[in-house]
Amino acid sequence: MSISLSKGQRIDLTKTNPGLTKAIIGLGWDTNKYSGGHAFDLDASAFLLHAEGKAKGLEDFIFYNNLVGVGGCVQHTGDNRTGDGDGDDEQIKVDFSKIPAHIHRVGIAVTIHDATNRGQNFGQVSNAFVRLVDEVTNREILRYDLGEDFSVETAVVICELYRDSQGQEWKFQAVGSGFQGGLQALCKNYGLDAQ
């Protein structure tokens, strides 16, 4: 049975799920009915973070224009521009066995493409969630529903995967932290310049 998390909660991933090496992080959302004249295009991304919690360069940023992280450790399955339909709108695959030792965390975020020009924000998005599935068994391990806490934010760090203090096991934290300024603000938070 899947564990339902709330903001700030952390759980052991690999220790409580022995044999978990490949995970699918599924992200989904709906847009509230409003007539803004533009479709919503939400984009999932992953940041490979070093010991000080920052990405070092573009190779540490996995998104629709850079689909595979170093050595194939993290893979974005592609851009969904509409979010139509049920289930996951975008997916990021993580292979824990391929994550280099110098990567301590993986931050998973969602941004709204061209939000400022389109007058869009996460206050207009509902039913946003992240779920983590064992890719081998297809079993959903956990789920975090974001709720409706955002009004003006255009980027949200949804969760982070991180190593334990010995660096052997991986844990999951439901973050749910919003940013104004979209992708640029998000990249700055993780040490990158999104110009």
PDB file of C-alpha atoms in Angstrom:
ATOM      1  CA  MET A   1       0.000   0.000   0.000  1.00  0.00           C
ATOM      2  CA  SER A   2       1.237   3.477  -0.892  1.00  0.00           C
ATOM      3  CA  ILE A   3       2.244   5.915   1.876  1.00  0.00           C
ATOM      4  CA  SER A   4       0.594   9.334   1.724  1.00  0.00           C
ATOM      5  CA  LEU A   5       2.900  12.152   2.820  1.00  0.00           C
ATOM      6  CA  SER A   6       2.295  15.725   3.870  1.00  0.00           C
ATOM      7  CA  LYS A   7       4.561  18.752   3.469  1.00  0.00           C
ATOM      8  CA  GLY A   8       7.886  18.396   5.274  1.00  0.00           C
ATOM      9  CA  GLN A   9       7.591  14.662   5.901  1.00  0.00           C
ATOM     10  CA  ARG A  10      10.581  12.414   5.229  1.00  0.00           C
ATOM     11  CA  ILE A  11      10.726   8.675   4.742  1.00  0.00           C
ATOM     12  CA  ASP A  12      13.372   6.038   4.139  1.00  0.00           C
ATOM     13  CA  LEU A  13      13.151   4.850   0.567  1.00  0.00           C
ATOM     14  CA  THR A  14      15.768   2.212  -0.103  1.00  0.00           C
ATOM     15  CA  LYS A  15      16.063   0.931   3.483  1.00  0.00           C
ATOM     16  CA  THR A  16      12.329   0.186   3.807  1.00  0.00           C
ATOM     17  CA  ASN A  17      12.067  -1.033   0.204  1.00  0.00           C
ATOM     18  CA  PRO A  18      14.992  -3.464  -0.185  1.00  0.00           C
ATOM     19  CA  GLY A  19      15.993  -3.960  -3.798  1.00  0.00           C
ATOM     20  CA  LEU A  20      14.624  -0.586  -4.925  1.00  0.00           C
ATOM     21  CA  THR A  21      17.150   0.669  -7.465  1.00  0.00           C
ATOM     22  CA  LYS A  22      14.976   2.153 -10.198  1.00  0.00           C
ATOM     23  CA  ALA A  23      12.158   4.558  -9.411  1.00  0.00           C
ATOM     24  CA  ILE A  24       9.696   6.501 -11.528  1.00  0.00           C
ATOM     25  CA  ILE A  25       8.728   9.878 -10.143  1.00  0.00           C
ATOM     26  CA  GLY A  26       5.351  10.689 -11.642  1.00  0.00           C
ATOM     27  CA  LEU A  27       4.046  14.245 -11.502  1.00  0.00           C
ATOM     28  CA  GLY A  28       0.483  15.226 -12.293  1.00  0.00           C
ATOM     29  CA  TRP A  29      -1.819  18.244 -12.155  1.00  0.00           C
ATOM     30  CA  ASP A  30      -5.054  19.762 -13.390  1.00  0.00           C
ATOM     31  CA  THR A  31      -5.696  23.373 -14.286  1.00  0.00           C
ATOM     32  CA  ASN A  32      -8.650  25.215 -12.822  1.00  0.00           C
ATOM     33  CA  LYS A  33     -11.276  26.312 -15.298  1.00  0.00           C
ATOM     34  CA  TYR A  34     -10.612  29.925 -16.126  1.00  0.00           C
ATOM     35  CA  SER A  35     -10.461  31.875 -19.365  1.00  0.00           C
ATOM     36  CA  GLY A  36      -6.958  33.265 -19.527  1.00  0.00           C
ATOM     37  CA  GLY A  37      -6.676  32.626 -23.232  1.00  0.00           C
ATOM     38  CA  HIS A  38      -3.581  30.413 -22.914  1.00  0.00           C
ATOM     39  CA  ALA A  39      -3.092  26.720 -22.264  1.00  0.00           C
ATOM     40  CA  PHE A  40      -0.997  25.741 -19.241  1.00  0.00           C
ATOM     41  CA  ASP A  41       2.350  24.088 -19.950  1.00  0.00           C
ATOM     42  CA  LEU A  42       3.860  22.763 -16.737  1.00  0.00           C
ATOM     43  CA  ASP A  43       7.382  21.389 -16.871  1.00  0.00           C
ATOM     44  CA  ALA A  44       9.029  18.923 -14.503  1.00  0.00           C
ATOM     45  CA  SER A  45      12.756  19.130 -13.891  1.00  0.00           C
ATOM     46  CA  ALA A  46      15.411  17.531 -11.717  1.00  0.00           C
ATOM     47  CA  PHE A  47      18.538  19.067 -10.182  1.00  0.00           C
ATOM     48  CA  LEU A  48      21.541  16.911  -9.257  1.00  0.00           C
ATOM     49  CA  LEU A  49      22.915  18.552  -6.119  1.00  0.00           C
ATOM     50  CA  HIS A  50      26.429  18.328  -4.725  1.00  0.00           C
ATOM     51  CA  ALA A  51      27.443  18.332  -1.036  1.00  0.00           C
ATOM     52  CA  GLU A  52      26.700  22.048  -0.562  1.00  0.00           C
ATOM     53  CA  GLY A  53      23.183  21.617  -1.979  1.00  0.00           C
ATOM     54  CA  LYS A  54      23.885  23.260  -5.344  1.00  0.00           C
ATOM     55  CA  ALA A  55      24.104  22.118  -8.953  1.00  0.00           C
ATOM     56  CA  LYS A  56      27.458  22.862 -10.607  1.00  0.00           C
ATOM     57  CA  GLY A  57      26.443  23.238 -14.245  1.00  0.00           C
ATOM     58  CA  LEU A  58      23.932  22.468 -16.963  1.00  0.00           C
ATOM     59  CA  GLU A  59      24.818  18.769 -16.810  1.00  0.00           C
ATOM     60  CA  ASP A  60      23.241  18.742 -13.311  1.00  0.00           C
ATOM     61  CA  PHE A  61      19.931  20.120 -14.640  1.00  0.00           C
ATOM     62  CA  ILE A  62      17.590  17.572 -16.258  1.00  0.00           C
ATOM     63  CA  PHE A  63      14.578  18.995 -18.099  1.00  0.00           C
ATOM     64  CA  TYR A  64      12.834  18.914 -21.496  1.00  0.00           C
ATOM     65  CA  ASN A  65      15.948  20.259 -23.310  1.00  0.00           C
ATOM     66  CA  ASN A  66      18.422  18.008 -21.448  1.00  0.00           C
ATOM     67  CA  LEU A  67      16.616  14.702 -20.909  1.00  0.00           C
ATOM     68  CA  VAL A  68      19.378  12.541 -19.393  1.00  0.00           C
ATOM     69  CA  GLY A  69      21.611  13.216 -16.393  1.00  0.00           C
ATOM     70  CA  VAL A  70      25.215  12.069 -16.021  1.00  0.00           C
ATOM     71  CA  GLY A  71      25.591   8.363 -16.842  1.00  0.00           C
ATOM     72  CA  GLY A  72      21.829   7.942 -17.211  1.00  0.00           C
ATOM     73  CA  CYS A  73      21.208   8.257 -13.461  1.00  0.00           C
ATOM     74  CA  VAL A  74      18.187  10.532 -13.991  1.00  0.00           C
ATOM     75  CA  GLN A  75      16.051  10.582 -17.119  1.00  0.00           C
ATOM     76  CA  HIS A  76      13.178  12.887 -18.082  1.00  0.00           C
ATOM     77  CA  THR A  77      10.676  10.991 -20.259  1.00  0.00           C
ATOM     78  CA  GLY A  78       9.646  14.070 -22.264  1.00  0.00           C
ATOM     79  CA  ASP A  79       7.557  17.217 -22.249  1.00  0.00           C
ATOM     80  CA  ASN A  80       3.763  17.047 -21.895  1.00  0.00           C
ATOM     81  CA  ARG A  81       2.471  20.440 -23.020  1.00  0.00           C
ATOM     82  CA  THR A  82      -1.180  20.117 -22.010  1.00  0.00           C
ATOM     83  CA  GLY A  83      -1.505  18.030 -18.838  1.00  0.00           C
ATOM     84  CA  ASP A  84      -4.663  16.444 -20.272  1.00  0.00           C
ATOM     85  CA  GLY A  85      -5.884  13.094 -19.018  1.00  0.00           C
ATOM     86  CA  ASP A  86      -5.587  11.197 -15.760  1.00  0.00           C
ATOM     87  CA  GLY A  87      -2.447   9.873 -14.119  1.00  0.00           C
ATOM     88  CA  ASP A  88       1.093  11.192 -14.477  1.00  0.00           C
ATOM     89  CA  ASP A  89       1.546  14.197 -16.760  1.00  0.00           C
ATOM     90  CA  GLU A  90       5.342  13.977 -16.756  1.00  0.00           C
ATOM     91  CA  GLN A  91       7.763  11.402 -15.393  1.00  0.00           C
ATOM     92  CA  ILE A  92      11.356  11.417 -14.244  1.00  0.00           C
ATOM     93  CA  LYS A  93      13.158   8.090 -13.881  1.00  0.00           C
ATOM     94  CA  VAL A  94      15.866   7.676 -11.260  1.00  0.00           C
ATOM     95  CA  ASP A  95      18.403   4.855 -11.145  1.00  0.00           C
ATOM     96  CA  PHE A  96      19.912   5.022  -7.651  1.00  0.00           C
ATOM     97  CA  SER A  97      22.714   2.625  -8.632  1.00  0.00           C
ATOM     98  CA  LYS A  98      23.948   5.073 -11.302  1.00  0.00           C
ATOM     99  CA  ILE A  99      23.911   8.282  -9.234  1.00  0.00           C
ATOM    100  CA  PRO A 100      27.551   9.366  -8.801  1.00  0.00           C
ATOM    101  CA  ALA A 101      28.893   9.439  -5.228  1.00  0.00           C
ATOM    102  CA  HIS A 102      29.412  13.230  -5.378  1.00  0.00           C
ATOM    103  CA  ILE A 103      25.672  13.805  -5.885  1.00  0.00           C
ATOM    104  CA  HIS A 104      24.019  14.035  -2.454  1.00  0.00           C
ATOM    105  CA  ARG A 105      20.490  15.138  -3.375  1.00  0.00           C
ATOM    106  CA  VAL A 106      18.113  15.182  -6.318  1.00  0.00           C
ATOM    107  CA  GLY A 107      15.640  18.061  -6.291  1.00  0.00           C
ATOM    108  CA  ILE A 108      12.412  17.586  -8.262  1.00  0.00           C
ATOM    109  CA  ALA A 109      10.487  20.692  -9.300  1.00  0.00           C
ATOM    110  CA  VAL A 110       7.696  21.886 -11.568  1.00  0.00           C
ATOM    111  CA  THR A 111       7.532  25.266 -13.309  1.00  0.00           C
ATOM    112  CA  ILE A 112       4.878  26.946 -15.449  1.00  0.00           C
ATOM    113  CA  HIS A 113       6.286  27.720 -18.898  1.00  0.00           C
ATOM    114  CA  ASP A 114       6.020  31.416 -19.856  1.00  0.00           C
ATOM    115  CA  ALA A 115       3.918  32.055 -16.727  1.00  0.00           C
ATOM    116  CA  THR A 116       4.557  35.803 -16.499  1.00  0.00           C
ATOM    117  CA  ASN A 117       3.568  36.540 -20.102  1.00  0.00           C
ATOM    118  CA  ARG A 118       0.517  34.310 -19.805  1.00  0.00           C
ATOM    119  CA  GLY A 119      -0.554  35.635 -16.386  1.00  0.00           C
ATOM    120  CA  GLN A 120      -0.446  32.147 -14.866  1.00  0.00           C
ATOM    121  CA  ASN A 121       0.541  30.822 -11.442  1.00  0.00           C
ATOM    122  CA  PHE A 122       0.130  27.754  -9.245  1.00  0.00           C
ATOM    123  CA  GLY A 123      -3.004  29.253  -7.700  1.00  0.00           C
ATOM    124  CA  GLN A 124      -4.669  28.230 -10.964  1.00  0.00           C
ATOM    125  CA  VAL A 125      -3.411  24.645 -10.717  1.00  0.00           C
ATOM    126  CA  SER A 126      -5.229  21.973  -8.726  1.00  0.00           C
ATOM    127  CA  ASN A 127      -4.794  18.328  -7.789  1.00  0.00           C
ATOM    128  CA  ALA A 128      -1.003  18.555  -8.161  1.00  0.00           C
ATOM    129  CA  PHE A 129       0.808  15.470  -6.902  1.00  0.00           C
ATOM    130  CA  VAL A 130       4.028  13.522  -7.005  1.00  0.00           C
ATOM    131  CA  ARG A 131       4.200   9.760  -6.632  1.00  0.00           C
ATOM    132  CA  LEU A 132       7.149   7.430  -6.496  1.00  0.00           C
ATOM    133  CA  VAL A 133       6.818   4.041  -8.160  1.00  0.00           C
ATOM    134  CA  ASP A 134       9.207   1.088  -8.152  1.00  0.00           C
ATOM    135  CA  GLU A 135       9.968   0.802 -11.880  1.00  0.00           C
ATOM    136  CA  VAL A 136      10.644  -2.944 -11.663  1.00  0.00           C
ATOM    137  CA  THR A 137       7.470  -4.006  -9.795  1.00  0.00           C
ATOM    138  CA  ASN A 138       5.257  -1.026 -10.829  1.00  0.00           C
ATOM    139  CA  ARG A 139       4.246  -0.657  -7.155  1.00  0.00           C
ATOM    140  CA  GLU A 140       3.465   2.858  -5.949  1.00  0.00           C
ATOM    141  CA  ILE A 141       5.560   3.404  -2.810  1.00  0.00           C
ATOM    142  CA  LEU A 142       4.494   6.908  -1.837  1.00  0.00           C
ATOM    143  CA  ARG A 143       2.378   9.858  -2.869  1.00  0.00           C
ATOM    144  CA  TYR A 144       2.428  13.528  -1.916  1.00  0.00           C
ATOM    145  CA  ASP A 145      -0.542  15.732  -2.820  1.00  0.00           C
ATOM    146  CA  LEU A 146       0.486  19.369  -2.850  1.00  0.00           C
ATOM    147  CA  GLY A 147      -2.864  20.863  -1.930  1.00  0.00           C
ATOM    148  CA  GLU A 148      -3.854  24.437  -2.766  1.00  0.00           C
ATOM    149  CA  ASP A 149      -1.192  26.365  -0.831  1.00  0.00           C
ATOM    150  CA  PHE A 150       0.096  28.457  -3.717  1.00  0.00           C
ATOM    151  CA  SER A 151      -1.349  31.679  -5.092  1.00  0.00           C
ATOM    152  CA  VAL A 152       1.336  33.668  -6.926  1.00  0.00           C
ATOM    153  CA  GLU A 153       4.143  31.125  -7.283  1.00  0.00           C
ATOM    154  CA  THR A 154       5.276  30.053 -10.758  1.00  0.00           C
ATOM    155  CA  ALA A 155       7.726  27.335  -9.663  1.00  0.00           C
ATOM    156  CA  VAL A 156       7.494  24.704  -6.926  1.00  0.00           C
ATOM    157  CA  VAL A 157      10.153  22.376  -5.502  1.00  0.00           C
ATOM    158  CA  ILE A 158       7.969  19.335  -4.960  1.00  0.00           C
ATOM    159  CA  CYS A 159      10.351  16.884  -3.325  1.00  0.00           C
ATOM    160  CA  GLU A 160      13.955  15.927  -2.801  1.00  0.00           C
ATOM    161  CA  LEU A 161      15.651  12.556  -2.755  1.00  0.00           C
ATOM    162  CA  TYR A 162      18.726  12.532  -0.540  1.00  0.00           C
ATOM    163  CA  ARG A 163      21.386  10.190   0.804  1.00  0.00           C
ATOM    164  CA  ASP A 164      21.507   9.253   4.490  1.00  0.00           C
ATOM    165  CA  SER A 165      24.500  10.356   6.583  1.00  0.00           C
ATOM    166  CA  GLN A 166      26.508   7.268   5.567  1.00  0.00           C
ATOM    167  CA  GLY A 167      25.703   7.858   1.888  1.00  0.00           C
ATOM    168  CA  GLN A 168      24.370   4.300   1.480  1.00  0.00           C
ATOM    169  CA  GLU A 169      20.584   4.641   1.585  1.00  0.00           C
ATOM    170  CA  TRP A 170      18.205   7.105  -0.105  1.00  0.00           C
ATOM    171  CA  LYS A 171      15.402   9.013   1.580  1.00  0.00           C
ATOM    172  CA  PHE A 172      12.479  11.096   0.279  1.00  0.00           C
ATOM    173  CA  GLN A 173      11.327  14.486   1.566  1.00  0.00           C
ATOM    174  CA  ALA A 174       8.045  16.134   0.580  1.00  0.00           C
ATOM    175  CA  VAL A 175       9.119  19.780   0.167  1.00  0.00           C
ATOM    176  CA  GLY A 176       6.290  21.813  -1.399  1.00  0.00           C
ATOM    177  CA  SER A 177       8.228  25.101  -1.506  1.00  0.00           C
ATOM    178  CA  GLY A 178       7.051  27.745  -3.988  1.00  0.00           C
ATOM    179  CA  PHE A 179       8.954  30.490  -5.819  1.00  0.00           C
ATOM    180  CA  GLN A 180       7.968  33.554  -7.766  1.00  0.00           C
ATOM    181  CA  GLY A 181      10.089  34.116 -10.861  1.00  0.00           C
ATOM    182  CA  GLY A 182       9.587  30.705 -12.462  1.00  0.00           C
ATOM    183  CA  LEU A 183      12.481  28.683 -13.802  1.00  0.00           C
ATOM    184  CA  GLN A 184      14.971  31.520 -13.294  1.00  0.00           C
ATOM    185  CA  ALA A 185      14.250  31.729  -9.549  1.00  0.00           C
ATOM    186  CA  LEU A 186      14.324  27.957  -9.245  1.00  0.00           C
ATOM    187  CA  CYS A 187      17.696  27.663 -10.996  1.00  0.00           C
ATOM    188  CA  LYS A 188      19.122  30.446  -8.815  1.00  0.00           C
ATOM    189  CA  ASN A 189      17.927  28.564  -5.710  1.00  0.00           C
ATOM    190  CA  TYR A 190      19.937  25.550  -6.881  1.00  0.00           C
ATOM    191  CA  GLY A 191      23.041  27.534  -7.864  1.00  0.00           C
ATOM    192  CA  LEU A 192      22.512  27.896 -11.625  1.00  0.00           C
ATOM    193  CA  ASP A 193      22.119  30.945 -13.856  1.00  0.00           C
ATOM    194  CA  ALA A 194      19.115  30.426 -16.137  1.00  0.00           C
ATOM    195  CA  GLN A 195      19.888  33.243 -18.558  1.00  0.00           C
TER     196      GLN A 195
END
